[in-house]
PDB file of C-alpha atoms and ligand atoms in Angstrom:
ATOM      1  CA  MET Z   1       0.000   0.000   0.000  1.00  0.00           C
ATOM      2  CA  ASN Z   2       1.414   3.357  -1.028  1.00  0.00           C
ATOM      3  CA  ILE Z   3       0.203   6.358   0.961  1.00  0.00           C
ATOM      4  CA  SER Z   4       0.635   9.208  -1.477  1.00  0.00           C
ATOM      5  CA  LEU Z   5      -0.279  12.834  -0.903  1.00  0.00           C
ATOM      6  CA  VAL Z   6       1.399  14.008  -4.107  1.00  0.00           C
ATOM      7  CA  GLY Z   7      -0.398  17.031  -5.553  1.00  0.00           C
ATOM      8  CA  ARG Z   8      -2.163  17.828  -2.253  1.00  0.00           C
ATOM      9  CA  THR Z   9      -1.623  20.928  -0.143  1.00  0.00           C
ATOM     10  CA  ALA Z  10      -2.048  20.761   3.627  1.00  0.00           C
ATOM     11  CA  ILE Z  11      -2.340  23.498   6.238  1.00  0.00           C
ATOM     12  CA  VAL Z  12      -1.034  22.039   9.485  1.00  0.00           C
ATOM     13  CA  GLY Z  13      -1.811  23.948  12.697  1.00  0.00           C
ATOM     14  CA  GLY Z  14       0.454  23.926  15.747  1.00  0.00           C
ATOM     15  CA  SER Z  15       3.328  22.638  13.668  1.00  0.00           C
ATOM     16  CA  THR Z  16       6.606  23.980  15.031  1.00  0.00           C
ATOM     17  CA  GLN Z  17       6.989  20.901  17.259  1.00  0.00           C
ATOM     18  CA  GLY Z  18       5.280  17.828  18.683  1.00  0.00           C
ATOM     19  CA  ILE Z  19       2.380  16.138  16.929  1.00  0.00           C
ATOM     20  CA  GLY Z  20       1.814  18.986  14.443  1.00  0.00           C
ATOM     21  CA  PHE Z  21       5.395  19.001  13.186  1.00  0.00           C
ATOM     22  CA  SER Z  22       5.483  15.215  12.958  1.00  0.00           C
ATOM     23  CA  ILE Z  23       2.334  15.295  10.785  1.00  0.00           C
ATOM     24  CA  ALA Z  24       3.835  18.056   8.607  1.00  0.00           C
ATOM     25  CA  GLU Z  25       7.039  16.061   8.146  1.00  0.00           C
ATOM     26  CA  LEU Z  26       5.241  12.849   7.198  1.00  0.00           C
ATOM     27  CA  PHE Z  27       2.832  14.648   4.853  1.00  0.00           C
ATOM     28  CA  ALA Z  28       5.796  16.246   3.063  1.00  0.00           C
ATOM     29  CA  GLU Z  29       7.489  12.832   2.880  1.00  0.00           C
ATOM     30  CA  CYS Z  30       4.283  11.496   1.259  1.00  0.00           C
ATOM     31  CA  GLY Z  31       4.537  14.252  -1.365  1.00  0.00           C
ATOM     32  CA  ALA Z  32       2.237  16.990  -0.017  1.00  0.00           C
ATOM     33  CA  THR Z  33       3.039  20.684  -0.062  1.00  0.00           C
ATOM     34  CA  VAL Z  34       2.793  21.880   3.537  1.00  0.00           C
ATOM     35  CA  LEU Z  35       1.906  25.211   5.116  1.00  0.00           C
ATOM     36  CA  LEU Z  36       3.151  25.282   8.697  1.00  0.00           C
ATOM     37  CA  LEU Z  37       0.834  27.409  10.864  1.00  0.00           C
ATOM     38  CA  ALA Z  38       1.728  28.555  14.396  1.00  0.00           C
ATOM     39  CA  ARG Z  39       2.509  31.775  16.238  1.00  0.00           C
ATOM     40  CA  ASN Z  40       6.315  31.903  16.349  1.00  0.00           C
ATOM     41  CA  ARG Z  41       7.733  33.143  13.020  1.00  0.00           C
ATOM     42  CA  GLU Z  42      11.342  32.333  13.912  1.00  0.00           C
ATOM     43  CA  LYS Z  43      10.578  28.711  14.854  1.00  0.00           C
ATOM     44  CA  LEU Z  44       8.346  28.282  11.800  1.00  0.00           C
ATOM     45  CA  SER Z  45      11.099  29.583   9.495  1.00  0.00           C
ATOM     46  CA  GLU Z  46      13.565  27.097  11.004  1.00  0.00           C
ATOM     47  CA  LYS Z  47      11.182  24.131  10.870  1.00  0.00           C
ATOM     48  CA  VAL Z  48       9.980  24.682   7.302  1.00  0.00           C
ATOM     49  CA  GLN Z  49      13.579  24.178   6.125  1.00  0.00           C
ATOM     50  CA  LEU Z  50      13.517  20.658   7.578  1.00  0.00           C
ATOM     51  CA  LEU Z  51      10.547  19.424   5.524  1.00  0.00           C
ATOM     52  CA  PRO Z  52      11.295  16.942   2.710  1.00  0.00           C
ATOM     53  CA  THR Z  53      10.998  18.374  -0.828  1.00  0.00           C
ATOM     54  CA  GLN Z  54      11.668  15.293  -2.971  1.00  0.00           C
ATOM     55  CA  ASN Z  55       8.684  16.118  -5.211  1.00  0.00           C
ATOM     56  CA  GLY Z  56       9.811  19.707  -5.747  1.00  0.00           C
ATOM     57  CA  GLN Z  57       7.286  20.994  -3.191  1.00  0.00           C
ATOM     58  CA  LYS Z  58       7.565  24.591  -2.030  1.00  0.00           C
ATOM     59  CA  HIS Z  59       6.545  24.542   1.621  1.00  0.00           C
ATOM     60  CA  ASP Z  60       5.740  27.803   3.373  1.00  0.00           C
ATOM     61  CA  ILE Z  61       4.644  29.240   6.724  1.00  0.00           C
ATOM     62  CA  LEU Z  62       1.608  31.096   8.064  1.00  0.00           C
ATOM     63  CA  VAL Z  63       1.960  33.029  11.312  1.00  0.00           C
ATOM     64  CA  ALA Z  64      -1.010  33.469  13.673  1.00  0.00           C
ATOM     65  CA  ASP Z  65      -1.964  32.959  17.301  1.00  0.00           C
ATOM     66  CA  TYR Z  66      -4.933  30.628  17.873  1.00  0.00           C
ATOM     67  CA  ASN Z  67      -5.929  32.705  20.895  1.00  0.00           C
ATOM     68  CA  ASP Z  68      -6.939  35.366  18.371  1.00  0.00           C
ATOM     69  CA  ALA Z  69      -9.483  33.689  16.085  1.00  0.00           C
ATOM     70  CA  VAL Z  70      -9.983  36.809  13.948  1.00  0.00           C
ATOM     71  CA  THR Z  71      -6.290  37.040  13.053  1.00  0.00           C
ATOM     72  CA  VAL Z  72      -5.987  33.315  12.307  1.00  0.00           C
ATOM     73  CA  GLU Z  73      -8.915  33.677   9.949  1.00  0.00           C
ATOM     74  CA  LEU Z  74      -7.405  36.783   8.272  1.00  0.00           C
ATOM     75  CA  VAL Z  75      -4.059  35.065   7.743  1.00  0.00           C
ATOM     76  CA  VAL Z  76      -5.569  31.934   6.170  1.00  0.00           C
ATOM     77  CA  ARG Z  77      -8.050  34.006   4.150  1.00  0.00           C
ATOM     78  CA  GLY Z  78      -5.105  36.053   2.812  1.00  0.00           C
ATOM     79  CA  PHE Z  79      -3.333  32.846   1.756  1.00  0.00           C
ATOM     80  CA  LEU Z  80      -6.442  31.557  -0.059  1.00  0.00           C
ATOM     81  CA  ASP Z  81      -7.177  34.957  -1.662  1.00  0.00           C
ATOM     82  CA  ASP Z  82      -3.628  34.949  -3.061  1.00  0.00           C
ATOM     83  CA  GLY Z  83      -4.410  31.717  -4.903  1.00  0.00           C
ATOM     84  CA  GLY Z  84      -3.418  29.306  -2.118  1.00  0.00           C
ATOM     85  CA  VAL Z  85      -5.104  25.905  -1.944  1.00  0.00           C
ATOM     86  CA  CYS Z  86      -5.999  23.760   1.061  1.00  0.00           C
ATOM     87  CA  ASP Z  87      -6.910  20.136   0.328  1.00  0.00           C
ATOM     88  CA  ILE Z  88      -6.131  18.975   3.855  1.00  0.00           C
ATOM     89  CA  LEU Z  89      -6.705  21.012   7.018  1.00  0.00           C
ATOM     90  CA  ILE Z  90      -5.122  19.815  10.248  1.00  0.00           C
ATOM     91  CA  ASN Z  91      -6.787  21.590  13.156  1.00  0.00           C
ATOM     92  CA  ASN Z  92      -4.207  21.506  15.927  1.00  0.00           C
ATOM     93  CA  THR Z  93      -2.755  23.846  18.543  1.00  0.00           C
ATOM     94  CA  GLY Z  94      -1.350  23.732  22.066  1.00  0.00           C
ATOM     95  CA  GLY Z  95      -3.567  22.087  24.688  1.00  0.00           C
ATOM     96  CA  PRO Z  96      -5.324  23.993  27.488  1.00  0.00           C
ATOM     97  CA  ALA Z  97      -3.315  24.314  30.725  1.00  0.00           C
ATOM     98  CA  PRO Z  98      -3.720  21.417  33.164  1.00  0.00           C
ATOM     99  CA  GLY Z  99      -5.662  21.958  36.405  1.00  0.00           C
ATOM    100  CA  LEU Z 100      -8.604  20.815  38.482  1.00  0.00           C
ATOM    101  CA  ILE Z 101     -11.955  21.817  37.037  1.00  0.00           C
ATOM    102  CA  GLU Z 102     -13.117  23.183  40.389  1.00  0.00           C
ATOM    103  CA  ASN Z 103     -10.377  25.832  40.133  1.00  0.00           C
ATOM    104  CA  ALA Z 104     -11.021  26.744  36.488  1.00  0.00           C
ATOM    105  CA  LYS Z 105     -12.089  30.299  35.717  1.00  0.00           C
ATOM    106  CA  PRO Z 106     -14.755  31.163  33.124  1.00  0.00           C
ATOM    107  CA  ASP Z 107     -12.040  32.880  31.038  1.00  0.00           C
ATOM    108  CA  ASP Z 108     -10.048  29.627  30.901  1.00  0.00           C
ATOM    109  CA  PHE Z 109     -13.016  27.910  29.232  1.00  0.00           C
ATOM    110  CA  MET Z 110     -13.561  30.851  26.872  1.00  0.00           C
ATOM    111  CA  ALA Z 111      -9.907  30.860  25.773  1.00  0.00           C
ATOM    112  CA  ALA Z 112      -9.835  27.099  25.193  1.00  0.00           C
ATOM    113  CA  PHE Z 113     -13.159  27.189  23.341  1.00  0.00           C
ATOM    114  CA  THR Z 114     -11.787  29.931  21.065  1.00  0.00           C
ATOM    115  CA  SER Z 115      -8.562  28.161  20.135  1.00  0.00           C
ATOM    116  CA  HIS Z 116     -10.028  24.650  19.845  1.00  0.00           C
ATOM    117  CA  VAL Z 117     -13.570  25.119  18.534  1.00  0.00           C
ATOM    118  CA  ILE Z 118     -13.967  28.605  17.062  1.00  0.00           C
ATOM    119  CA  VAL Z 119     -10.648  28.538  15.177  1.00  0.00           C
ATOM    120  CA  ASN Z 120     -11.348  25.006  13.852  1.00  0.00           C
ATOM    121  CA  HIS Z 121     -14.775  26.166  12.775  1.00  0.00           C
ATOM    122  CA  ARG Z 122     -13.689  29.366  11.041  1.00  0.00           C
ATOM    123  CA  LEU Z 123     -10.790  27.674   9.232  1.00  0.00           C
ATOM    124  CA  SER Z 124     -13.091  24.880   8.076  1.00  0.00           C
ATOM    125  CA  GLN Z 125     -15.645  27.408   6.827  1.00  0.00           C
ATOM    126  CA  LEU Z 126     -12.868  29.100   4.848  1.00  0.00           C
ATOM    127  CA  VAL Z 127     -11.575  25.961   3.127  1.00  0.00           C
ATOM    128  CA  ILE Z 128     -14.787  23.959   2.600  1.00  0.00           C
ATOM    129  CA  PRO Z 129     -16.201  25.954  -0.389  1.00  0.00           C
ATOM    130  CA  ALA Z 130     -13.136  25.177  -2.561  1.00  0.00           C
ATOM    131  CA  MET Z 131     -13.057  21.563  -1.267  1.00  0.00           C
ATOM    132  CA  LYS Z 132     -16.666  21.246  -2.459  1.00  0.00           C
ATOM    133  CA  ASN Z 133     -15.701  22.620  -5.888  1.00  0.00           C
ATOM    134  CA  ARG Z 134     -12.897  20.061  -6.137  1.00  0.00           C
ATOM    135  CA  THR Z 135     -15.111  17.306  -4.611  1.00  0.00           C
ATOM    136  CA  TRP Z 136     -12.220  16.350  -2.358  1.00  0.00           C
ATOM    137  CA  GLY Z 137     -11.226  17.447   1.128  1.00  0.00           C
ATOM    138  CA  ARG Z 138      -9.894  16.254   4.460  1.00  0.00           C
ATOM    139  CA  ILE Z 139     -10.331  17.933   7.845  1.00  0.00           C
ATOM    140  CA  ILE Z 140      -8.522  16.249  10.710  1.00  0.00           C
ATOM    141  CA  ASN Z 141      -8.778  17.523  14.271  1.00  0.00           C
ATOM    142  CA  ILE Z 142      -6.107  16.616  16.813  1.00  0.00           C
ATOM    143  CA  VAL Z 143      -8.071  16.246  20.036  1.00  0.00           C
ATOM    144  CA  SER Z 144      -7.501  13.859  22.989  1.00  0.00           C
ATOM    145  CA  THR Z 145      -8.670  10.516  24.369  1.00  0.00           C
ATOM    146  CA  SER Z 146     -10.563  12.596  26.934  1.00  0.00           C
ATOM    147  CA  VAL Z 147     -13.342  12.642  24.305  1.00  0.00           C
ATOM    148  CA  LYS Z 148     -13.974   9.027  25.369  1.00  0.00           C
ATOM    149  CA  GLN Z 149     -12.798   9.090  28.985  1.00  0.00           C
ATOM    150  CA  PRO Z 150     -12.096  12.305  30.954  1.00  0.00           C
ATOM    151  CA  LEU Z 151      -8.514  12.574  32.247  1.00  0.00           C
ATOM    152  CA  ALA Z 152      -7.864  13.567  35.877  1.00  0.00           C
ATOM    153  CA  GLY Z 153      -6.422  17.073  36.320  1.00  0.00           C
ATOM    154  CA  LEU Z 154      -7.344  18.275  32.815  1.00  0.00           C
ATOM    155  CA  GLY Z 155     -10.697  19.911  33.603  1.00  0.00           C
ATOM    156  CA  VAL Z 156     -10.854  22.631  30.933  1.00  0.00           C
ATOM    157  CA  SER Z 157      -9.306  20.362  28.332  1.00  0.00           C
ATOM    158  CA  ASN Z 158     -11.804  17.529  28.984  1.00  0.00           C
ATOM    159  CA  THR Z 159     -14.685  19.979  28.607  1.00  0.00           C
ATOM    160  CA  VAL Z 160     -13.539  21.568  25.365  1.00  0.00           C
ATOM    161  CA  ARG Z 161     -12.503  18.239  23.758  1.00  0.00           C
ATOM    162  CA  GLY Z 162     -16.092  17.001  24.044  1.00  0.00           C
ATOM    163  CA  ALA Z 163     -17.296  20.136  22.248  1.00  0.00           C
ATOM    164  CA  THR Z 164     -14.691  19.715  19.500  1.00  0.00           C
ATOM    165  CA  ALA Z 165     -15.701  16.094  18.885  1.00  0.00           C
ATOM    166  CA  SER Z 166     -19.376  17.006  18.747  1.00  0.00           C
ATOM    167  CA  TRP Z 167     -18.694  19.882  16.327  1.00  0.00           C
ATOM    168  CA  SER Z 168     -16.581  17.559  14.175  1.00  0.00           C
ATOM    169  CA  LYS Z 169     -19.210  14.796  14.003  1.00  0.00           C
ATOM    170  CA  THR Z 170     -21.908  17.293  13.037  1.00  0.00           C
ATOM    171  CA  LEU Z 171     -19.773  18.861  10.306  1.00  0.00           C
ATOM    172  CA  ALA Z 172     -18.795  15.414   8.992  1.00  0.00           C
ATOM    173  CA  SER Z 173     -22.422  14.509   8.269  1.00  0.00           C
ATOM    174  CA  GLU Z 174     -23.056  17.820   6.499  1.00  0.00           C
ATOM    175  CA  VAL Z 175     -20.120  17.664   4.068  1.00  0.00           C
ATOM    176  CA  ALA Z 176     -19.723  13.904   3.461  1.00  0.00           C
ATOM    177  CA  LYS Z 177     -21.670  14.017   0.185  1.00  0.00           C
ATOM    178  CA  HIS Z 178     -18.956  16.300  -1.248  1.00  0.00           C
ATOM    179  CA  ASN Z 179     -16.242  13.694  -0.624  1.00  0.00           C
ATOM    180  CA  ILE Z 180     -14.964  15.765   2.314  1.00  0.00           C
ATOM    181  CA  THR Z 181     -14.128  13.751   5.416  1.00  0.00           C
ATOM    182  CA  VAL Z 182     -13.932  15.162   8.951  1.00  0.00           C
ATOM    183  CA  ASN Z 183     -12.338  13.096  11.714  1.00  0.00           C
ATOM    184  CA  CYS Z 184     -10.791  13.472  15.149  1.00  0.00           C
ATOM    185  CA  ILE Z 185      -7.556  11.799  16.157  1.00  0.00           C
ATOM    186  CA  LEU Z 186      -7.306  11.208  19.900  1.00  0.00           C
ATOM    187  CA  PRO Z 187      -3.660  10.945  20.990  1.00  0.00           C
ATOM    188  CA  GLY Z 188      -2.832   9.200  24.249  1.00  0.00           C
ATOM    189  CA  ALA Z 189       0.239  10.174  26.291  1.00  0.00           C
ATOM    190  CA  THR Z 190       2.629  11.206  23.504  1.00  0.00           C
ATOM    191  CA  LYS Z 191       6.237  12.360  23.973  1.00  0.00           C
ATOM    192  CA  THR Z 192       6.060  16.101  23.176  1.00  0.00           C
ATOM    193  CA  GLY Z 193       6.475  19.455  24.926  1.00  0.00           C
ATOM    194  CA  ARG Z 194       2.829  19.193  26.015  1.00  0.00           C
ATOM    195  CA  LEU Z 195       3.521  15.908  27.823  1.00  0.00           C
ATOM    196  CA  ASP Z 196       6.684  17.333  29.427  1.00  0.00           C
ATOM    197  CA  ALA Z 197       4.520  20.068  31.000  1.00  0.00           C
ATOM    198  CA  ILE Z 198       2.004  17.509  32.295  1.00  0.00           C
ATOM    199  CA  ILE Z 199       4.812  15.332  33.739  1.00  0.00           C
ATOM    200  CA  LYS Z 200       6.365  18.373  35.433  1.00  0.00           C
ATOM    201  CA  LYS Z 201       3.007  19.207  37.045  1.00  0.00           C
ATOM    202  CA  LYS Z 202       2.705  15.604  38.313  1.00  0.00           C
ATOM    203  CA  THR Z 203       6.197  15.691  39.868  1.00  0.00           C
ATOM    204  CA  GLU Z 204       5.296  18.890  41.734  1.00  0.00           C
ATOM    205  CA  GLN Z 205       1.820  17.787  42.835  1.00  0.00           C
ATOM    206  CA  GLN Z 206       2.802  14.274  43.905  1.00  0.00           C
ATOM    207  CA  ASN Z 207       6.380  15.023  45.025  1.00  0.00           C
ATOM    208  CA  ILE Z 208       7.833  12.318  42.776  1.00  0.00           C
ATOM    209  CA  THR Z 209      10.699  12.230  40.262  1.00  0.00           C
ATOM    210  CA  GLU Z 210      10.243  12.560  36.510  1.00  0.00           C
ATOM    211  CA  GLN Z 211      11.149   8.868  36.048  1.00  0.00           C
ATOM    212  CA  GLU Z 212       8.506   7.876  38.613  1.00  0.00           C
ATOM    213  CA  ALA Z 213       5.895  10.043  36.886  1.00  0.00           C
ATOM    214  CA  ILE Z 214       6.684   8.466  33.495  1.00  0.00           C
ATOM    215  CA  ALA Z 215       6.669   4.940  34.968  1.00  0.00           C
ATOM    216  CA  SER Z 216       3.249   5.504  36.532  1.00  0.00           C
ATOM    217  CA  MET Z 217       1.903   6.703  33.162  1.00  0.00           C
ATOM    218  CA  GLU Z 218       3.389   3.721  31.315  1.00  0.00           C
ATOM    219  CA  LYS Z 219       1.796   1.346  33.823  1.00  0.00           C
ATOM    220  CA  GLU Z 220      -1.627   2.486  32.593  1.00  0.00           C
ATOM    221  CA  ILE Z 221      -0.772   1.816  28.933  1.00  0.00           C
ATOM    222  CA  PRO Z 222      -1.266  -1.788  27.735  1.00  0.00           C
ATOM    223  CA  ALA Z 223       1.419  -1.230  25.051  1.00  0.00           C
ATOM    224  CA  GLY Z 224       3.817  -0.410  27.934  1.00  0.00           C
ATOM    225  CA  ARG Z 225       5.275   2.751  26.426  1.00  0.00           C
ATOM    226  CA  LEU Z 226       4.483   6.405  25.803  1.00  0.00           C
ATOM    227  CA  GLY Z 227       3.396   7.318  22.280  1.00  0.00           C
ATOM    228  CA  ASP Z 228       5.684   8.854  19.694  1.00  0.00           C
ATOM    229  CA  PRO Z 229       4.352  11.798  17.634  1.00  0.00           C
ATOM    230  CA  LYS Z 230       5.000   9.588  14.569  1.00  0.00           C
ATOM    231  CA  ASP Z 231       2.357   7.147  15.859  1.00  0.00           C
ATOM    232  CA  VAL Z 232      -0.197   9.942  15.457  1.00  0.00           C
ATOM    233  CA  ALA Z 233       1.227  11.201  12.154  1.00  0.00           C
ATOM    234  CA  GLY Z 234       0.837   7.756  10.565  1.00  0.00           C
ATOM    235  CA  LEU Z 235      -2.910   7.746  11.163  1.00  0.00           C
ATOM    236  CA  ALA Z 236      -3.210  11.354   9.946  1.00  0.00           C
ATOM    237  CA  ALA Z 237      -1.453  10.437   6.671  1.00  0.00           C
ATOM    238  CA  PHE Z 238      -3.749   7.453   6.145  1.00  0.00           C
ATOM    239  CA  LEU Z 239      -6.889   9.516   6.795  1.00  0.00           C
ATOM    240  CA  ALA Z 240      -5.590  12.306   4.550  1.00  0.00           C
ATOM    241  CA  SER Z 241      -4.860   9.953   1.643  1.00  0.00           C
ATOM    242  CA  ASP Z 242      -7.323   8.464  -0.840  1.00  0.00           C
ATOM    243  CA  TRP Z 243      -7.349   5.328   1.336  1.00  0.00           C
ATOM    244  CA  GLY Z 244      -9.269   7.284   3.977  1.00  0.00           C
ATOM    245  CA  ALA Z 245     -12.130   8.279   1.639  1.00  0.00           C
ATOM    246  CA  TYR Z 246     -14.855   6.278   3.439  1.00  0.00           C
ATOM    247  CA  ILE Z 247     -13.806   7.093   7.012  1.00  0.00           C
ATOM    248  CA  THR Z 248     -15.625  10.123   8.372  1.00  0.00           C
ATOM    249  CA  GLY Z 249     -17.241  11.346  11.584  1.00  0.00           C
ATOM    250  CA  THR Z 250     -14.971   9.143  13.697  1.00  0.00           C
ATOM    251  CA  ASN Z 251     -12.890   9.614  16.859  1.00  0.00           C
ATOM    252  CA  ILE Z 252      -9.855   7.343  16.618  1.00  0.00           C
ATOM    253  CA  ALA Z 253      -7.595   6.867  19.636  1.00  0.00           C
ATOM    254  CA  VAL Z 254      -3.829   6.432  19.136  1.00  0.00           C
ATOM    255  CA  ASP Z 255      -3.032   5.558  22.729  1.00  0.00           C
ATOM    256  CA  GLY Z 256      -1.450   2.103  23.003  1.00  0.00           C
ATOM    257  CA  GLY Z 257      -4.778   0.781  24.332  1.00  0.00           C
ATOM    258  CA  ARG Z 258      -4.954   3.088  27.367  1.00  0.00           C
ATOM    259  CA  THR Z 259      -8.536   4.297  26.973  1.00  0.00           C
ATOM    260  CA  ASN Z 260     -10.874   1.983  28.829  1.00  0.00           C
ATOM    261  CA  THR Z 261     -13.872   2.246  26.510  1.00  0.00           C
ATOM    262  CA  PHE Z 262     -14.718   1.007  23.004  1.00  0.00           C
TER     263      PHE Z 262
HETATM  264  N1  LIG W   1       1.253  15.103  23.776  1.00  0.00           N
HETATM  265  C1  LIG W   1       0.273  14.457  24.371  1.00  0.00           C
HETATM  266  O1  LIG W   1       0.488  13.571  25.211  1.00  0.00           O
HETATM  267  C2  LIG W   1      -1.158  14.763  24.003  1.00  0.00           C
HETATM  268  C3  LIG W   1      -2.173  13.882  24.439  1.00  0.00           C
HETATM  269  C4  LIG W   1      -3.490  14.156  24.129  1.00  0.00           C
HETATM  270  C5  LIG W   1      -3.796  15.278  23.400  1.00  0.00           C
HETATM  271  N2  LIG W   1      -2.806  16.113  22.969  1.00  0.00           N
HETATM  272  C6  LIG W   1      -3.197  17.313  22.256  1.00  0.00           C
HETATM  273  O2  LIG W   1      -2.637  17.334  20.950  1.00  0.00           O
HETATM  274  C7  LIG W   1      -2.405  18.704  20.562  1.00  0.00           C
HETATM  275  C8  LIG W   1      -0.932  18.877  20.178  1.00  0.00           C
HETATM  276  O3  LIG W   1      -0.148  18.495  21.285  1.00  0.00           O
HETATM  277  P1  LIG W   1       1.436  18.442  21.293  1.00  0.00           P
HETATM  278  O4  LIG W   1       1.770  17.488  22.364  1.00  0.00           O
HETATM  279  O5  LIG W   1       1.974  18.246  19.935  1.00  0.00           O
HETATM  280  O6  LIG W   1       1.751  19.935  21.797  1.00  0.00           O
HETATM  281  P2  LIG W   1       3.104  20.773  21.830  1.00  0.00           P
HETATM  282  O7  LIG W   1       4.293  19.900  21.725  1.00  0.00           O
HETATM  283  O8  LIG W   1       2.961  21.666  22.998  1.00  0.00           O
HETATM  284  O9  LIG W   1       3.020  21.633  20.479  1.00  0.00           O
HETATM  285  C9  LIG W   1       2.018  22.573  20.316  1.00  0.00           C
HETATM  286  C10 LIG W   1       2.162  23.276  18.983  1.00  0.00           C
HETATM  287  O10 LIG W   1       1.100  24.230  18.880  1.00  0.00           O
HETATM  288  C11 LIG W   1       1.640  25.523  18.688  1.00  0.00           C
HETATM  289  N3  LIG W   1       0.844  26.466  19.459  1.00  0.00           N
HETATM  290  C12 LIG W   1       0.671  26.480  20.800  1.00  0.00           C
HETATM  291  N4  LIG W   1      -0.137  27.486  21.141  1.00  0.00           N
HETATM  292  C13 LIG W   1      -0.461  28.124  19.998  1.00  0.00           C
HETATM  293  C14 LIG W   1      -1.255  29.241  19.704  1.00  0.00           C
HETATM  294  N5  LIG W   1      -1.868  29.928  20.665  1.00  0.00           N
HETATM  295  N6  LIG W   1      -1.389  29.616  18.432  1.00  0.00           N
HETATM  296  C15 LIG W   1      -0.772  28.934  17.420  1.00  0.00           C
HETATM  297  N7  LIG W   1      -0.006  27.870  17.645  1.00  0.00           N
HETATM  298  C16 LIG W   1       0.153  27.469  18.918  1.00  0.00           C
HETATM  299  C17 LIG W   1       3.071  25.471  19.163  1.00  0.00           C
HETATM  300  O11 LIG W   1       3.829  26.362  18.377  1.00  0.00           O
HETATM  301  P3  LIG W   1       4.428  27.751  18.865  1.00  0.00           P
HETATM  302  O12 LIG W   1       4.503  27.717  20.359  1.00  0.00           O
HETATM  303  O13 LIG W   1       5.759  27.780  18.185  1.00  0.00           O
HETATM  304  O14 LIG W   1       3.500  28.769  18.319  1.00  0.00           O
HETATM  305  C18 LIG W   1       3.452  24.035  18.829  1.00  0.00           C
HETATM  306  O15 LIG W   1       3.889  23.954  17.492  1.00  0.00           O
HETATM  307  C19 LIG W   1      -2.820  19.557  21.787  1.00  0.00           C
HETATM  308  O16 LIG W   1      -4.145  19.973  21.687  1.00  0.00           O
HETATM  309  C20 LIG W   1      -2.664  18.572  22.924  1.00  0.00           C
HETATM  310  O17 LIG W   1      -3.391  18.905  24.071  1.00  0.00           O
HETATM  311  C21 LIG W   1      -1.492  15.877  23.253  1.00  0.00           C
END
């Protein structure tokens, strides 16, 4: 089976590191032209140089902060107005800060809702009309296994992930007839900057070492190891390719079996 994305252009959110960058790298390796989208121009300019170009692709960057939905929309609109194409949209950004839900402030929910639901929604609205014209499109949302089973100490995140999954499922049924698929990938504990922050919080809260925190996480994972961002990227590439044409409206966990539901 050859997973080819040759001739496709992908906008990949949150792609200077972690899961987003891994997806961008694999998409480029599969032949796609990639637009890295995040808020740090310097990091984006460095990372775009690392993307494979064996098919003569000209990758580029888009700079915007997901906390400011209006600017993200303006930046992507500008790209499309200048003749840019988006066949594949990866909705991804940094996760909401960890914390108990009983301590969460209303503004914490508002901020997370903006960067995880409103931005996804506005970007999808921008790219869907041209996807419909081409009768081909892929929208993939990087969410969390907390869609299926809430995670302790991630109150705001758990709440907003449910909303993202519900938005995604609804959109999937509306656009499926245009050969546009919309899916959520639910990473488990995956070795990235985001996980480092969660591990650090655990060491402080439970007064344990980093190794002990990692070991206790691995104990809960039937596969016995933390995930690699490439584990997530592989599924994203499959869903983004022609092989994924009949998969839509799903929430697929990439978690080594950790989630204790179907
Ligand atoms: N890693 C895990 O174990 C895990 C598990 C479940 C779910 N997830 C979720 O998967 C998603 C990606 O996680 P990750 O582990 O890859 O995170 P990460 O390593 O922290 O990377 C986050 C990426 O998003 C960008 N970003 C952060 N805030 C942004 C903002 N306001 N505007 C634009 N870009 C922003 C960052 O770029 P700049 O800072 O350079 O802008 C970076 O490229 C998150 O929603 C996370 O919660 C992760």
